[in-house]
């Protein structure tokens, strides 16, 4: 077919060919299908790819032979809008009619729906995680309204400052989740020192200490690595017995480095389920979003690593891997 030839003349009962002026539709990312009297008159290039039918073969055929779904055929007859899940993709389908003529537009909105889901998860993290420190700060401020001995008021002030630090960390965590990855080479001790400094108040309250393993050079976004460490160490502090050291072990695994955070809490029967969104262990108390380990795995998968949990002797080990660049 040449640039001026619109194809063979339609036979009896077939739909007329689309004029050359309609070929701008091939530049559209949406799939477009036009009909007249129940027969396809035109499909653009995106529609041809979506349904696997060459444009010239689709022309003049009944709608069902092209789209192969009664749902879409009915949509074209009635007009309207719906969403379909097809082979793991989400398709938004819109149809309109004008007498005998109809138009079907299909748009792949999978990425848009994924971003909406991520936004809902972020909102869930905010609503749950911010609730506890905000309630604690309210309690501190209400207590400080009353006259009390200086040492007691100072104790309330310290509690308020700790909760303020926690709020600041939550804000930073939120920023990390949406910030583009900025990977660089760094020693693990750099991330360990930042985590220990930020957790100093919680370590003191639990009478716990941190023990770190061998140092390695790794390739990661320092902020995202810190977020993973904070989530895992905080879990160990929360669910391990008070006064016990938290061990952060490191191992070289070929071109990867494995980091394991150990606590001596009760054995976890179904550790894998804890990595799901909004999932908490049976011994969890108080308010929490159940998003900590889900966030950990999401970050680790982002740099190509793995995150898992296992029982090692008398301890629970929460582990992850990250790219290594040689031991120090």
PDB file of N, CA and C in Angstrom, residues 15-50:
ATOM      1  N   UNK A  15     -16.831  -2.942   5.921  1.00  0.00           N
ATOM      2  CA  UNK A  15     -16.762  -1.526   6.282  1.00  0.00           C
ATOM      3  C   UNK A  15     -15.799  -0.819   5.360  1.00  0.00           C
ATOM      4  N   UNK A  16     -16.035   0.470   5.076  1.00  0.00           N
ATOM      5  CA  UNK A  16     -15.125   1.211   4.206  1.00  0.00           C
ATOM      6  C   UNK A  16     -13.783   1.433   4.875  1.00  0.00           C
ATOM      7  N   UNK A  17     -12.743   1.550   4.060  1.00  0.00           N
ATOM      8  CA  UNK A  17     -11.400   1.771   4.602  1.00  0.00           C
ATOM      9  C   UNK A  17     -11.282   3.186   5.129  1.00  0.00           C
ATOM     10  N   UNK A  18     -10.377   3.339   6.115  1.00  0.00           N
ATOM     11  CA  UNK A  18     -10.173   4.665   6.697  1.00  0.00           C
ATOM     12  C   UNK A  18      -9.360   5.524   5.748  1.00  0.00           C
ATOM     13  N   UNK A  19      -9.719   6.795   5.631  1.00  0.00           N
ATOM     14  CA  UNK A  19      -8.956   7.686   4.757  1.00  0.00           C
ATOM     15  C   UNK A  19      -7.576   7.953   5.348  1.00  0.00           C
ATOM     16  N   UNK A  20      -6.625   8.394   4.491  1.00  0.00           N
ATOM     17  CA  UNK A  20      -5.281   8.669   4.995  1.00  0.00           C
ATOM     18  C   UNK A  20      -5.258   9.710   6.099  1.00  0.00           C
ATOM     19  N   UNK A  21      -6.241  10.615   6.128  1.00  0.00           N
ATOM     20  CA  UNK A  21      -6.248  11.667   7.146  1.00  0.00           C
ATOM     21  C   UNK A  21      -6.419  11.109   8.555  1.00  0.00           C
ATOM     22  N   UNK A  22      -6.881   9.838   8.679  1.00  0.00           N
ATOM     23  CA  UNK A  22      -7.077   9.225   9.987  1.00  0.00           C
ATOM     24  C   UNK A  22      -5.791   8.617  10.553  1.00  0.00           C
ATOM     25  N   UNK A  23      -4.710   8.644   9.800  1.00  0.00           N
ATOM     26  CA  UNK A  23      -3.523   7.917  10.234  1.00  0.00           C
ATOM     27  C   UNK A  23      -2.799   8.577  11.399  1.00  0.00           C
ATOM     28  N   UNK A  24      -3.226   9.795  11.767  1.00  0.00           N
ATOM     29  CA  UNK A  24      -2.649  10.409  12.967  1.00  0.00           C
ATOM     30  C   UNK A  24      -2.947   9.566  14.206  1.00  0.00           C
ATOM     31  N   UNK A  25      -3.994   8.726  14.116  1.00  0.00           N
ATOM     32  CA  UNK A  25      -4.343   7.897  15.268  1.00  0.00           C
ATOM     33  C   UNK A  25      -3.245   6.893  15.613  1.00  0.00           C
ATOM     34  N   UNK A  26      -2.419   6.552  14.618  1.00  0.00           N
ATOM     35  CA  UNK A  26      -1.345   5.588  14.879  1.00  0.00           C
ATOM     36  C   UNK A  26      -0.298   6.138  15.837  1.00  0.00           C
ATOM     37  N   UNK A  27      -0.257   7.459  15.991  1.00  0.00           N
ATOM     38  CA  UNK A  27       0.709   8.061  16.913  1.00  0.00           C
ATOM     39  C   UNK A  27       0.205   8.068  18.352  1.00  0.00           C
ATOM     40  N   UNK A  28      -1.069   7.723  18.573  1.00  0.00           N
ATOM     41  CA  UNK A  28      -1.628   7.753  19.929  1.00  0.00           C
ATOM     42  C   UNK A  28      -1.134   6.558  20.739  1.00  0.00           C
ATOM     43  N   UNK A  29      -0.827   6.757  22.041  1.00  0.00           N
ATOM     44  CA  UNK A  29      -0.434   5.615  22.880  1.00  0.00           C
ATOM     45  C   UNK A  29      -1.625   4.735  23.252  1.00  0.00           C
ATOM     46  N   UNK A  30      -2.850   5.300  23.220  1.00  0.00           N
ATOM     47  CA  UNK A  30      -4.036   4.511  23.525  1.00  0.00           C
ATOM     48  C   UNK A  30      -4.438   3.675  22.316  1.00  0.00           C
ATOM     49  N   UNK A  31      -5.032   2.511  22.606  1.00  0.00           N
ATOM     50  CA  UNK A  31      -5.598   1.683  21.540  1.00  0.00           C
ATOM     51  C   UNK A  31      -6.960   2.251  21.154  1.00  0.00           C
ATOM     52  N   UNK A  32      -7.176   2.466  19.850  1.00  0.00           N
ATOM     53  CA  UNK A  32      -8.430   3.040  19.353  1.00  0.00           C
ATOM     54  C   UNK A  32      -9.032   2.094  18.327  1.00  0.00           C
ATOM     55  N   UNK A  33     -10.314   1.788  18.515  1.00  0.00           N
ATOM     56  CA  UNK A  33     -11.045   0.935  17.578  1.00  0.00           C
ATOM     57  C   UNK A  33     -12.333   1.657  17.211  1.00  0.00           C
ATOM     58  N   UNK A  34     -12.576   1.820  15.891  1.00  0.00           N
ATOM     59  CA  UNK A  34     -13.782   2.486  15.399  1.00  0.00           C
ATOM     60  C   UNK A  34     -14.671   1.464  14.700  1.00  0.00           C
ATOM     61  N   UNK A  35     -15.976   1.626  14.872  1.00  0.00           N
ATOM     62  CA  UNK A  35     -16.918   0.667  14.280  1.00  0.00           C
ATOM     63  C   UNK A  35     -18.050   1.391  13.569  1.00  0.00           C
ATOM     64  N   UNK A  36     -18.708   0.640  12.683  1.00  0.00           N
ATOM     65  CA  UNK A  36     -19.962   1.095  12.051  1.00  0.00           C
ATOM     66  C   UNK A  36     -20.820  -0.134  11.805  1.00  0.00           C
ATOM     67  N   UNK A  37     -22.037  -0.076  12.336  1.00  0.00           N
ATOM     68  CA  UNK A  37     -22.991  -1.186  12.171  1.00  0.00           C
ATOM     69  C   UNK A  37     -22.398  -2.501  12.667  1.00  0.00           C
ATOM     70  N   UNK A  38     -21.630  -2.454  13.766  1.00  0.00           N
ATOM     71  CA  UNK A  38     -21.097  -3.669  14.361  1.00  0.00           C
ATOM     72  C   UNK A  38     -19.838  -4.206  13.729  1.00  0.00           C
ATOM     73  N   UNK A  39     -19.339  -3.520  12.675  1.00  0.00           N
ATOM     74  CA  UNK A  39     -18.119  -3.962  12.009  1.00  0.00           C
ATOM     75  C   UNK A  39     -17.000  -2.951  12.266  1.00  0.00           C
ATOM     76  N   UNK A  40     -15.800  -3.462  12.344  1.00  0.00           N
ATOM     77  CA  UNK A  40     -14.641  -2.616  12.608  1.00  0.00           C
ATOM     78  C   UNK A  40     -14.288  -1.842  11.346  1.00  0.00           C
ATOM     79  N   UNK A  41     -14.179  -0.531  11.463  1.00  0.00           N
ATOM     80  CA  UNK A  41     -13.767   0.286  10.322  1.00  0.00           C
ATOM     81  C   UNK A  41     -12.303   0.714  10.422  1.00  0.00           C
ATOM     82  N   UNK A  42     -11.766   0.724  11.647  1.00  0.00           N
ATOM     83  CA  UNK A  42     -10.385   1.216  11.802  1.00  0.00           C
ATOM     84  C   UNK A  42      -9.848   0.801  13.160  1.00  0.00           C
ATOM     85  N   UNK A  43      -8.628   0.321  13.211  1.00  0.00           N
ATOM     86  CA  UNK A  43      -7.882   0.167  14.466  1.00  0.00           C
ATOM     87  C   UNK A  43      -6.542   0.864  14.277  1.00  0.00           C
ATOM     88  N   UNK A  44      -6.093   1.548  15.285  1.00  0.00           N
ATOM     89  CA  UNK A  44      -4.784   2.200  15.153  1.00  0.00           C
ATOM     90  C   UNK A  44      -3.669   1.223  15.515  1.00  0.00           C
ATOM     91  N   UNK A  45      -2.430   1.690  15.433  1.00  0.00           N
ATOM     92  CA  UNK A  45      -1.281   0.801  15.640  1.00  0.00           C
ATOM     93  C   UNK A  45      -1.274   0.214  17.048  1.00  0.00           C
ATOM     94  N   UNK A  46      -1.627   1.019  18.075  1.00  0.00           N
ATOM     95  CA  UNK A  46      -1.640   0.520  19.453  1.00  0.00           C
ATOM     96  C   UNK A  46      -2.682  -0.583  19.624  1.00  0.00           C
ATOM     97  N   UNK A  47      -3.833  -0.436  18.984  1.00  0.00           N
ATOM     98  CA  UNK A  47      -4.866  -1.468  19.067  1.00  0.00           C
ATOM     99  C   UNK A  47      -4.419  -2.735  18.363  1.00  0.00           C
ATOM    100  N   UNK A  48      -3.722  -2.581  17.249  1.00  0.00           N
ATOM    101  CA  UNK A  48      -3.208  -3.737  16.520  1.00  0.00           C
ATOM    102  C   UNK A  48      -2.243  -4.533  17.393  1.00  0.00           C
ATOM    103  N   UNK A  49      -1.389  -3.812  18.149  1.00  0.00           N
ATOM    104  CA  UNK A  49      -0.453  -4.505  19.047  1.00  0.00           C
ATOM    105  C   UNK A  49      -1.181  -5.142  20.228  1.00  0.00           C
ATOM    106  N   UNK A  50      -2.185  -4.443  20.768  1.00  0.00           N
ATOM    107  CA  UNK A  50      -2.899  -4.945  21.938  1.00  0.00           C
ATOM    108  C   UNK A  50      -3.625  -6.249  21.630  1.00  0.00           C
TER     109      UNK A  50
END
